[in-house]
Short mmCIF file of C-alpha atoms in Angstrom, two decimals:
data_model
loop_
_atom_site.label_atom_id
_atom_site.label_comp_id
_atom_site.label_asym_id
_atom_site.label_seq_id
_atom_site.Cartn_x
_atom_site.Cartn_y
_atom_site.Cartn_z
CA MET A 289 58.58 89.93 106.34
CA SER A 290 61.55 91.55 104.82
CA ASP A 291 63.67 89.59 102.40
CA LEU A 292 66.57 91.94 102.90
CA LEU A 293 69.93 90.48 103.86
CA LYS A 294 72.15 91.67 106.67
CA THR A 295 75.93 91.76 106.53
CA PRO A 296 77.90 90.33 109.49
CA LEU A 297 78.38 93.97 110.58
CA PHE A 298 74.69 94.87 110.81
CA ASP A 299 74.66 95.05 114.62
CA ALA A 300 77.86 97.10 114.56
CA HIS A 301 76.21 99.63 112.20
CA VAL A 302 73.16 99.93 114.45
CA ALA A 303 75.37 100.36 117.54
CA LEU A 304 77.17 103.23 115.76
CA GLY A 305 73.88 105.02 115.13
CA GLY A 306 73.71 103.92 111.51
CA LYS A 307 70.53 104.95 109.70
CA ILE A 308 69.64 101.68 108.00
CA VAL A 309 68.15 101.66 104.50
CA PRO A 310 67.48 98.95 101.94
CA PHE A 311 70.22 98.90 99.31
CA ALA A 312 70.92 96.26 96.66
CA GLY A 313 69.00 93.67 98.65
CA TYR A 314 70.77 94.42 101.93
CA GLU A 315 70.06 96.49 105.00
CA LEU A 316 72.96 98.94 105.10
CA PRO A 317 73.75 102.26 106.80
CA VAL A 318 73.17 105.33 104.63
CA GLN A 319 74.94 107.38 107.30
CA TYR A 320 76.01 107.16 110.94
CA LYS A 321 75.07 109.39 113.85
CA ASN A 322 77.41 112.31 113.16
CA GLY A 323 75.95 112.86 109.70
CA ALA A 324 77.11 112.59 106.12
CA LEU A 325 79.09 115.81 105.91
CA LYS A 326 81.35 114.91 108.83
CA GLU A 327 81.94 111.53 107.23
CA TYR A 328 82.79 113.21 103.96
CA THR A 329 85.28 115.50 105.67
CA ALA A 330 86.94 112.57 107.43
CA VAL A 331 87.69 110.83 104.14
CA ARG A 332 88.66 113.90 102.11
CA GLU A 333 90.63 115.69 104.81
CA GLY A 334 93.17 113.29 106.17
CA ALA A 335 91.51 110.54 108.22
CA ALA A 336 90.67 107.00 107.16
CA GLY A 337 87.06 106.10 106.43
CA ILE A 338 85.84 102.53 106.72
CA PHE A 339 83.00 101.26 104.53
CA ASP A 340 81.10 97.98 104.78
CA ILE A 341 80.70 96.97 101.15
CA THR A 342 79.99 93.32 101.83
CA HIS A 343 76.97 93.56 99.56
CA MET A 344 79.34 93.43 96.59
CA GLY A 345 79.83 89.99 95.07
CA GLN A 346 82.95 87.89 94.67
CA VAL A 347 83.40 85.15 92.12
CA ARG A 348 86.35 82.81 91.85
CA VAL A 349 87.29 81.66 88.33
CA GLU A 350 89.64 78.69 88.30
CA GLY A 351 90.90 76.19 85.78
CA VAL A 352 93.48 75.71 83.05
CA GLU A 353 91.40 77.90 80.69
CA ALA A 354 90.71 80.64 83.23
CA LEU A 355 92.66 83.22 81.23
CA ILE A 356 91.10 82.50 77.83
CA PHE A 357 87.66 82.33 79.46
CA LEU A 358 88.07 85.77 81.04
CA GLN A 359 89.46 87.15 77.78
CA TYR A 360 86.22 86.01 76.13
CA VAL A 361 83.71 87.23 78.73
CA SER A 362 85.33 90.53 79.79
CA THR A 363 86.39 93.64 77.90
CA ASN A 364 89.84 94.46 79.23
CA ASP A 365 93.02 92.60 78.28
CA VAL A 366 93.41 90.04 81.05
CA ALA A 367 96.71 88.84 79.53
CA LYS A 368 98.26 92.14 80.60
CA LEU A 369 97.78 91.26 84.28
CA VAL A 370 100.66 89.96 86.38
CA ASP A 371 100.05 87.84 89.49
CA GLY A 372 98.84 90.11 92.27
CA GLN A 373 97.41 92.76 89.95
CA VAL A 374 93.88 94.14 89.70
CA GLN A 375 92.16 95.43 86.56
CA TYR A 376 88.98 97.40 86.00
CA SER A 377 86.88 95.69 83.32
CA ALA A 378 83.34 94.95 82.20
CA LEU A 379 81.05 92.14 81.17
CA LEU A 380 79.07 92.90 78.02
CA ASN A 381 76.26 91.08 76.30
CA GLU A 382 76.18 90.34 72.55
CA GLN A 383 74.60 93.76 71.95
CA GLY A 384 77.72 95.34 73.42
CA THR A 385 75.85 96.83 76.36
CA PHE A 386 76.82 96.34 79.98
CA ILE A 387 75.94 93.29 82.05
CA ASP A 388 78.18 94.75 84.77
CA ASP A 389 81.44 96.50 85.49
CA ILE A 390 83.91 94.44 87.51
CA THR A 391 87.40 94.29 88.90
CA THR A 392 89.53 91.29 87.97
CA TYR A 393 92.16 90.06 90.44
CA LYS A 394 94.85 87.76 89.05
CA ILE A 395 96.03 85.25 91.62
CA ASN A 396 97.85 83.17 88.97
CA ASP A 397 97.28 81.94 85.40
CA LYS A 398 94.72 79.40 86.60
CA ALA A 399 92.98 81.41 89.32
CA TYR A 400 91.26 84.78 89.19
CA TYR A 401 88.90 86.57 91.49
CA LEU A 402 86.18 88.93 90.27
CA CYS A 403 84.50 91.62 92.33
CA ILE A 404 81.04 92.38 90.96
CA ASN A 405 78.12 94.67 91.78
CA ALA A 406 75.58 93.49 94.32
CA VAL A 407 72.60 94.34 92.13
CA ASN A 408 74.01 92.22 89.30
CA ARG A 409 75.36 89.32 91.29
CA HIS A 410 72.91 86.59 90.32
CA LYS A 411 72.73 87.77 86.72
CA ASP A 412 76.54 87.84 86.47
CA VAL A 413 77.01 84.42 88.04
CA ALA A 414 74.37 82.85 85.78
CA HIS A 415 76.00 84.47 82.74
CA LEU A 416 79.50 83.33 83.71
CA GLN A 417 78.29 79.80 84.45
CA ALA A 418 76.48 79.59 81.12
CA GLU A 419 79.56 80.75 79.20
CA ALA A 420 81.87 78.51 81.29
CA VAL A 421 80.28 75.39 79.75
CA ASN A 422 82.55 75.84 76.74
CA PHE A 423 85.75 76.19 78.78
CA ASP A 424 87.76 74.13 81.24
CA VAL A 425 86.98 76.45 84.09
CA SER A 426 84.96 76.49 87.29
CA ILE A 427 82.91 79.42 88.61
CA THR A 428 82.39 79.73 92.36
CA ASP A 429 80.21 82.43 93.89
CA GLU A 430 81.90 83.27 97.22
CA SER A 431 79.80 86.33 97.94
CA ASP A 432 77.89 84.84 100.87
CA GLU A 433 81.07 83.84 102.69
CA THR A 434 83.05 87.03 102.07
CA THR A 435 83.06 90.32 103.92
CA LEU A 436 84.42 93.28 101.98
CA LEU A 437 85.61 96.42 103.71
CA ALA A 438 87.01 99.53 102.09
CA LEU A 439 89.43 101.68 104.05
CA GLN A 440 89.94 105.00 102.27
CA GLY A 441 91.75 108.22 103.05
CA ALA A 442 95.21 109.56 103.79
CA LYS A 443 95.54 107.53 107.00
CA ALA A 444 94.35 104.26 105.43
CA GLN A 445 97.75 102.63 105.21
CA ALA A 446 98.88 103.54 108.72
CA THR A 447 95.51 102.43 110.11
CA LEU A 448 95.55 99.06 108.41
CA GLN A 449 99.23 98.29 108.91
CA ALA A 450 98.64 97.74 112.63
CA LEU A 451 96.39 94.80 111.78
CA THR A 452 98.35 92.82 109.25
CA GLU A 453 101.68 91.18 108.63
CA ILE A 454 101.42 92.15 104.95
CA ASN A 455 103.80 95.00 104.17
CA LEU A 456 101.27 97.49 102.78
CA GLU A 457 103.94 99.84 101.46
CA SER A 458 104.86 97.13 98.96
CA ILE A 459 101.32 97.02 97.50
CA GLY A 460 101.17 99.41 94.56
CA TYR A 461 98.08 101.00 93.01
CA TYR A 462 95.74 98.30 91.68
CA LYS A 463 97.92 95.58 93.19
CA PHE A 464 96.99 93.16 95.94
CA ALA A 465 98.50 90.79 98.45
CA ARG A 466 97.17 87.83 100.37
CA GLY A 467 97.99 87.10 103.98
CA LYS A 468 96.85 87.30 107.55
CA ILE A 469 94.64 90.16 108.62
CA GLY A 470 93.42 90.67 112.16
CA LEU A 471 94.67 90.48 115.70
CA ALA A 472 93.46 87.17 117.09
CA GLU A 473 95.61 84.07 117.19
CA ASN A 474 93.45 82.01 114.87
CA ILE A 475 93.10 84.60 112.15
CA SER A 476 92.66 83.34 108.66
CA GLY A 477 93.77 84.79 105.39
CA GLY A 478 92.39 87.61 103.35
CA ILE A 479 93.09 89.77 100.34
CA ILE A 480 94.17 93.40 100.58
CA SER A 481 94.17 95.45 97.38
CA ARG A 482 95.18 99.07 96.92
CA THR A 483 91.91 99.93 95.20
CA GLY A 484 88.86 101.99 95.97
CA TYR A 485 85.96 104.09 94.79
CA THR A 486 86.73 107.42 96.43
CA GLY A 487 89.72 109.08 94.78
CA GLU A 488 91.70 108.72 97.99
CA ASP A 489 94.56 106.37 98.72
CA GLY A 490 93.28 103.24 100.41
CA PHE A 491 92.51 99.58 100.38
CA GLU A 492 89.77 97.06 99.87
CA ILE A 493 89.93 94.15 102.29
CA TYR A 494 88.39 90.75 101.57
CA ILE A 495 87.99 88.53 104.63
CA PRO A 496 85.87 85.53 105.67
CA ASN A 497 82.62 86.56 107.39
CA ALA A 498 83.81 85.05 110.67
CA MET A 499 86.51 87.74 110.90
CA ALA A 500 84.28 90.68 109.98
CA VAL A 501 83.45 92.04 113.43
CA GLU A 502 86.95 91.60 114.77
CA VAL A 503 88.60 93.42 111.86
CA TRP A 504 85.93 96.17 111.79
CA ASP A 505 86.30 96.79 115.54
CA ALA A 506 90.10 96.76 115.31
CA LEU A 507 90.03 99.35 112.49
CA LEU A 508 87.68 101.58 114.51
CA GLU A 509 90.04 101.16 117.47
CA GLN A 510 92.83 102.42 115.19
CA GLY A 511 90.81 105.56 114.50
CA ALA A 512 88.97 104.69 111.29
CA VAL A 513 85.70 106.60 110.82
CA PRO A 514 82.65 104.61 109.68
CA ILE A 515 81.20 105.92 106.41
CA GLY A 516 77.72 105.24 105.05
CA LEU A 517 76.35 104.75 101.56
CA ALA A 518 75.48 108.42 101.03
CA VAL A 519 79.07 109.54 101.29
CA ARG A 520 80.34 106.55 99.32
CA ASP A 521 78.16 107.79 96.47
CA MET A 522 79.31 111.40 96.91
CA LEU A 523 82.97 110.42 96.81
CA ARG A 524 82.63 108.26 93.69
CA THR A 525 80.54 110.89 91.89
CA GLU A 526 83.17 113.54 92.61
CA MET A 527 85.67 111.27 90.86
CA GLY A 528 83.32 110.66 87.93
CA TYR A 529 83.43 106.92 88.52
CA ALA A 530 80.62 105.07 86.77
CA LEU A 531 77.98 103.26 88.79
CA TYR A 532 75.89 100.47 87.32
CA GLY A 533 72.27 101.55 86.95
CA HIS A 534 73.36 105.17 86.55
CA GLU A 535 76.14 105.82 84.02
CA ILE A 536 76.23 102.25 82.75
CA SER A 537 73.46 99.74 82.15
CA ASP A 538 72.24 97.29 79.54
CA LYS A 539 71.15 100.33 77.48
CA VAL A 540 74.61 101.74 76.80
CA THR A 541 77.88 100.47 75.35
CA PRO A 542 81.41 101.47 76.41
CA VAL A 543 81.37 103.91 73.47
CA GLU A 544 78.70 106.06 75.15
CA ALA A 545 79.97 105.51 78.70
CA LYS A 546 83.53 106.73 78.02
CA LEU A 547 84.82 103.27 78.91
CA MET A 548 86.66 102.38 75.72
CA TRP A 549 89.85 102.54 77.81
CA ILE A 550 88.81 99.25 79.42
CA THR A 551 87.49 97.80 76.15
CA LYS A 552 90.35 96.32 74.13
CA LEU A 553 88.96 95.70 70.66
CA ASP A 554 92.28 94.37 69.37
CA LYS A 555 92.88 91.72 72.06
CA GLY A 556 90.87 89.04 70.17
CA ASP A 557 87.25 87.98 70.25
CA PHE A 558 85.07 88.68 73.26
CA ILE A 559 81.35 88.90 73.91
CA GLY A 560 80.01 92.21 72.63
CA ARG A 561 83.12 93.07 70.62
CA ASN A 562 81.45 93.19 67.22
CA ALA A 563 78.59 95.30 68.52
CA VAL A 564 80.97 97.76 70.18
CA LYS A 565 83.06 97.95 67.00
CA ALA A 566 79.95 98.72 64.98
CA ARG A 567 78.81 101.36 67.49
CA LYS A 568 82.22 102.95 67.41
CA THR A 569 82.05 103.18 63.61
CA GLU A 570 78.50 104.52 63.45
CA GLY A 571 79.09 106.82 66.43
CA ALA A 572 77.69 107.01 69.93
CA LYS A 573 73.93 107.59 70.35
CA LYS A 574 74.66 109.84 73.32
CA ARG A 575 77.68 110.92 75.28
CA LEU A 576 78.51 111.07 78.96
CA ILE A 577 79.67 114.50 80.06
CA ALA A 578 80.58 116.18 83.34
CA LEU A 579 78.67 119.33 84.32
CA LYS A 580 79.00 121.93 87.01
CA LEU A 581 76.19 124.36 87.81
CA THR A 582 77.23 127.99 87.56
CA GLU A 583 74.35 129.10 89.83
CA ARG A 584 72.98 127.69 93.09
CA GLY A 585 71.27 124.34 92.93
CA ILE A 586 71.73 120.62 93.17
CA PRO A 587 71.39 118.44 90.08
CA ARG A 588 69.81 115.07 90.78
CA GLU A 589 69.48 111.84 88.84
CA HIS A 590 66.93 112.01 85.96
CA TYR A 591 66.84 115.82 85.85
CA LYS A 592 66.63 116.93 82.23
CA VAL A 593 69.61 118.51 80.50
CA PHE A 594 69.02 121.17 77.85
CA VAL A 595 71.50 122.47 75.31
CA ASP A 596 70.65 125.73 73.54
CA GLY A 597 67.10 125.23 74.79
CA ILE A 598 66.74 121.75 73.29
CA GLU A 599 66.15 118.78 75.56
CA SER A 600 69.33 116.77 75.06
CA GLY A 601 69.50 114.17 77.81
CA GLU A 602 69.44 113.62 81.53
CA VAL A 603 71.53 113.54 84.66
CA THR A 604 72.70 110.06 85.68
CA SER A 605 74.35 111.10 88.96
CA GLY A 606 74.15 114.51 90.59
CA MET A 607 75.02 115.96 93.93
CA HIS A 608 76.11 118.87 96.02
CA SER A 609 79.88 118.53 96.34
CA PRO A 610 81.14 120.33 99.44
CA MET A 611 84.27 121.17 97.43
CA ALA A 612 82.89 121.72 93.91
CA GLY A 613 79.23 122.73 94.33
CA GLY A 614 76.42 121.36 92.18
CA VAL A 615 77.94 118.72 89.92
CA ALA A 616 76.50 116.11 87.60
CA LEU A 617 77.31 113.31 85.22
CA ALA A 618 74.85 113.39 82.34
CA TYR A 619 74.16 111.88 78.96
CA VAL A 620 73.55 114.34 76.13
CA LEU A 621 73.18 114.01 72.37
CA PRO A 622 76.59 113.54 70.70
CA GLU A 623 76.38 116.94 68.97
CA HIS A 624 76.00 118.57 72.39
CA ALA A 625 78.97 116.86 74.06
CA THR A 626 81.25 119.82 73.44
CA GLU A 627 79.10 122.59 71.89
CA GLY A 628 76.21 124.74 73.03
CA ASN A 629 74.93 126.37 76.21
CA VAL A 630 73.97 123.80 78.80
CA SER A 631 71.33 124.06 81.51
CA ILE A 632 69.79 121.57 83.92
CA GLU A 633 66.08 121.78 84.66
CA ILE A 634 65.54 121.88 88.41
CA ARG A 635 61.88 122.02 89.52
CA GLY A 636 60.85 123.67 86.29
CA LYS A 637 63.68 126.22 86.18
CA GLN A 638 66.65 126.18 83.81
CA VAL A 639 69.81 126.44 85.90
CA PRO A 640 72.91 127.17 83.80
CA ALA A 641 75.78 124.70 83.83
CA GLU A 642 79.17 124.40 82.22
CA ARG A 643 81.04 121.36 80.94
CA THR A 644 84.01 120.46 83.04
CA SER A 645 86.73 117.84 83.16
CA LEU A 646 86.84 114.94 85.59
CA PRO A 647 87.43 114.43 88.40
CA PHE A 648 85.31 117.22 89.91
CA VAL A 649 87.72 117.40 92.84
CA ARG A 650 91.38 116.51 92.94
CA SER A 651 92.18 112.82 93.27
CA ASN A 652 94.73 111.84 95.89
CA VAL A 653 95.29 108.40 94.43
CA GLN A 654 98.98 107.64 93.91
CA LYS A 655 99.19 105.79 90.62
CA MET B 23 64.65 116.06 120.81
CA SER B 24 63.76 119.71 121.30
CA ILE B 25 60.08 120.74 121.09
CA PRO B 26 59.80 124.30 122.40
CA ALA B 27 56.60 125.51 124.03
CA GLY B 28 54.83 128.46 122.45
CA LEU B 29 55.10 127.13 118.90
CA LYS B 30 52.53 125.14 116.94
CA TYR B 31 53.44 122.02 115.01
CA THR B 32 52.15 120.07 112.02
CA LYS B 33 52.02 116.37 111.24
CA GLU B 34 54.58 117.06 108.52
CA HIS B 35 56.99 118.23 111.24
CA GLU B 36 56.91 121.96 110.53
CA TRP B 37 56.63 124.53 113.29
CA VAL B 38 54.92 127.91 113.19
CA ARG B 39 55.23 130.87 115.54
CA ILE B 40 52.15 133.09 115.38
CA GLU B 41 52.53 136.71 116.51
CA GLY B 42 49.45 138.77 115.65
CA ASP B 43 48.85 138.34 111.92
CA ILE B 44 52.44 137.30 111.22
CA ALA B 45 53.57 133.67 111.22
CA THR B 46 57.14 132.40 111.10
CA PHE B 47 57.71 128.94 109.56
CA GLY B 48 60.45 126.39 110.12
CA VAL B 49 60.99 122.65 110.44
CA SER B 50 61.11 120.79 113.75
CA ASP B 51 64.14 119.27 115.37
CA HIS B 52 62.70 115.86 114.53
CA ALA B 53 62.44 116.88 110.86
CA GLN B 54 65.97 118.21 110.58
CA GLU B 55 67.33 115.05 112.18
CA ALA B 56 65.34 112.83 109.85
CA LEU B 57 66.44 114.87 106.82
CA GLY B 58 70.12 114.66 107.70
CA ASP B 59 72.72 117.26 106.73
CA ILE B 60 70.93 119.97 104.78
CA VAL B 61 72.99 121.36 101.92
CA PHE B 62 70.49 123.49 99.99
CA VAL B 63 67.33 125.46 100.72
CA GLU B 64 65.11 126.82 97.95
CA LEU B 65 63.22 129.77 99.40
CA PRO B 66 59.86 131.03 98.13
CA GLU B 67 59.39 134.35 96.30
CA ILE B 68 58.33 137.32 98.39
CA GLY B 69 54.67 138.07 97.69
CA ARG B 70 53.74 134.49 96.87
CA LYS B 71 50.44 133.37 98.38
CA VAL B 72 50.44 129.93 99.90
CA ASP B 73 47.63 127.76 101.22
CA ALA B 74 47.88 125.74 104.40
CA ALA B 75 49.65 122.44 103.64
CA GLU B 76 50.94 123.79 100.31
CA ALA B 77 54.62 123.19 99.54
CA TYR B 78 56.32 126.59 99.85
CA ALA B 79 60.03 125.70 100.10
CA VAL B 80 62.38 122.84 99.27
CA VAL B 81 65.21 121.56 101.41
CA GLU B 82 67.81 119.20 100.07
CA SER B 83 69.98 116.98 102.16
CA VAL B 84 72.92 115.02 100.87
CA LYS B 85 70.63 112.33 99.46
CA ALA B 86 67.09 113.66 99.37
CA VAL B 87 64.91 116.48 98.09
CA SER B 88 62.02 117.34 100.43
CA ASP B 89 59.09 119.74 100.10
CA ILE B 90 58.31 121.89 103.12
CA TYR B 91 54.64 122.66 103.70
CA ALA B 92 53.02 125.84 105.00
CA PRO B 93 51.42 125.36 108.45
CA VAL B 94 48.90 128.18 107.76
CA ALA B 95 47.80 130.12 104.69
CA GLY B 96 49.33 133.50 103.99
CA GLU B 97 51.43 135.74 101.81
CA ILE B 98 55.20 135.39 102.01
CA ILE B 99 56.59 138.66 103.37
CA GLU B 100 60.13 137.67 104.33
CA VAL B 101 62.49 134.75 103.72
CA ASN B 102 65.61 133.72 105.61
CA GLU B 103 68.27 134.54 103.02
CA THR B 104 70.97 133.40 105.44
CA LEU B 105 70.01 129.86 104.47
CA GLU B 106 71.25 130.41 100.91
CA GLY B 107 74.79 130.54 102.23
CA GLU B 108 74.36 128.56 105.44
CA PRO B 109 71.68 125.89 104.89
CA GLU B 110 73.16 123.96 107.82
CA LYS B 111 71.43 126.44 110.16
CA VAL B 112 68.29 124.36 109.63
CA ASN B 113 70.15 121.50 111.32
CA THR B 114 71.92 123.42 114.03
CA GLU B 115 69.19 125.92 115.02
CA PRO B 116 65.90 124.64 113.62
CA TYR B 117 63.84 126.93 115.88
CA GLY B 118 66.15 129.94 115.70
CA ALA B 119 68.50 130.99 112.89
CA GLY B 120 67.15 128.11 110.80
CA TRP B 121 63.67 129.63 110.31
CA ILE B 122 62.61 129.58 106.67
CA ALA B 123 59.93 132.17 105.90
CA LYS B 124 57.44 134.64 107.39
CA VAL B 125 53.91 135.13 106.12
CA LYS B 126 51.08 137.56 106.65
CA ILE B 127 48.39 135.16 107.79
CA SER B 128 45.29 134.92 105.59
CA GLY B 129 43.71 131.88 107.19
CA HIS B 130 44.03 129.62 110.16
CA SER B 131 44.40 125.87 110.27
CA ASP B 132 42.72 123.63 112.82
CA GLU B 133 45.33 120.95 112.09
CA LEU B 134 48.00 122.54 114.26
CA MET B 135 49.27 120.84 117.39
CA SER B 136 50.58 122.30 120.64
CA ASP B 137 54.04 121.26 121.84
CA ASP B 138 52.43 118.67 124.15
CA GLU B 139 50.26 117.31 121.36
CA TYR B 140 53.25 117.16 119.01
CA THR B 141 55.29 115.31 121.65
CA THR B 142 52.50 112.75 121.92
CA PHE B 143 52.25 112.58 118.12
CA LEU B 144 55.97 111.79 117.85
CA GLU B 145 55.69 109.09 120.49
CA GLU B 146 52.85 107.33 118.68
#
């Protein structure tokens, strides 16, 4: 017997020819019948791709001390958020390494909503509940009741506008609105944020499970193209976005992971702050860099990276980008972050690479 | 699912066309579909000697790296360099322009299946 979970859209994925794989405890489509490259093209070249990312977790944080609680458990400055704004942030442990990376949605001063990684859900919720004992705050795991869709690509706004009374034009980058989504008479409310993991304009849509099939079907009817996990990973890697278990984990701090921009050391005390401060002073143990092969080949996760012939680190995410070729995110020794000739070992051969800036392909996000 | 007559097939879903002492290798329609969009093919060196069932090439799809095994033993005499620029030919024409390598046969394998046997194998 499989212990894997199904999202409310499982049958819809199968009907669309989805190739189902186990992922983060769920059975999810890695690709649909037309193949990954066509899906990639749809998102990058003008259509709207729709992704079932229901596996991700949602946690509601409510109470009079919601703000000071989140200031203490997360790295970014939650006080900077206005109502209806989203912020990328992280949960660290006392060692300053990652428990998870998250997005924080501010509903109001006493109510926030966190979107967390599927693989970390139970760990995150247990951690938040343990820390919440010292605050006047309640933690509610709404993951099992919530369907999360991402709609990404140039046509995302036009595609979604047909389904909601929310004026999408008024939702800025990393902002959100709450309101009715769907076509039926008895539709209930949801959250639409202008966020994503692709480098394209688009939205993430939080709805109750009961609405999942209706909204999914309506978006397909509007011309949205279903996109599987393989292309989701390609799109995020091309942007250089970190993924838990790859670029970030409980082995690295924000200093190594290039995530000091979401780690506000001067906002006041928070879990992991002292450890991150110390790491910043003593210097990173390794550094995350972006690499592009200068000869044919595809870098893959865990391939070794050499600098001037010395083994320096390994690839954390690698792929063949249809637009940029063989690209990789990799950790290397700090002294190799900017100096020395880089190569990636592929099946015993050293394939030369060069350091490059991120994103690997142009982002179309309107900030 | 296309399974042309006149070719032999392996349990690893490769095909081989034997003409005299020359064999042409490729992957079956079933294999290319299971692999998904192929974005890279690593071809063997000319002159390399391979045993039957030895990995002689690598194909990479969007998500996976897969070894491709030789249906019969032989010496690589030609490789399909077109695949370096157009790896997708393995998907679109697995039995034609998507062939991978040719060998001068040095030994035969009794593991090969006819098209009918391979059809039955896939159904099982």
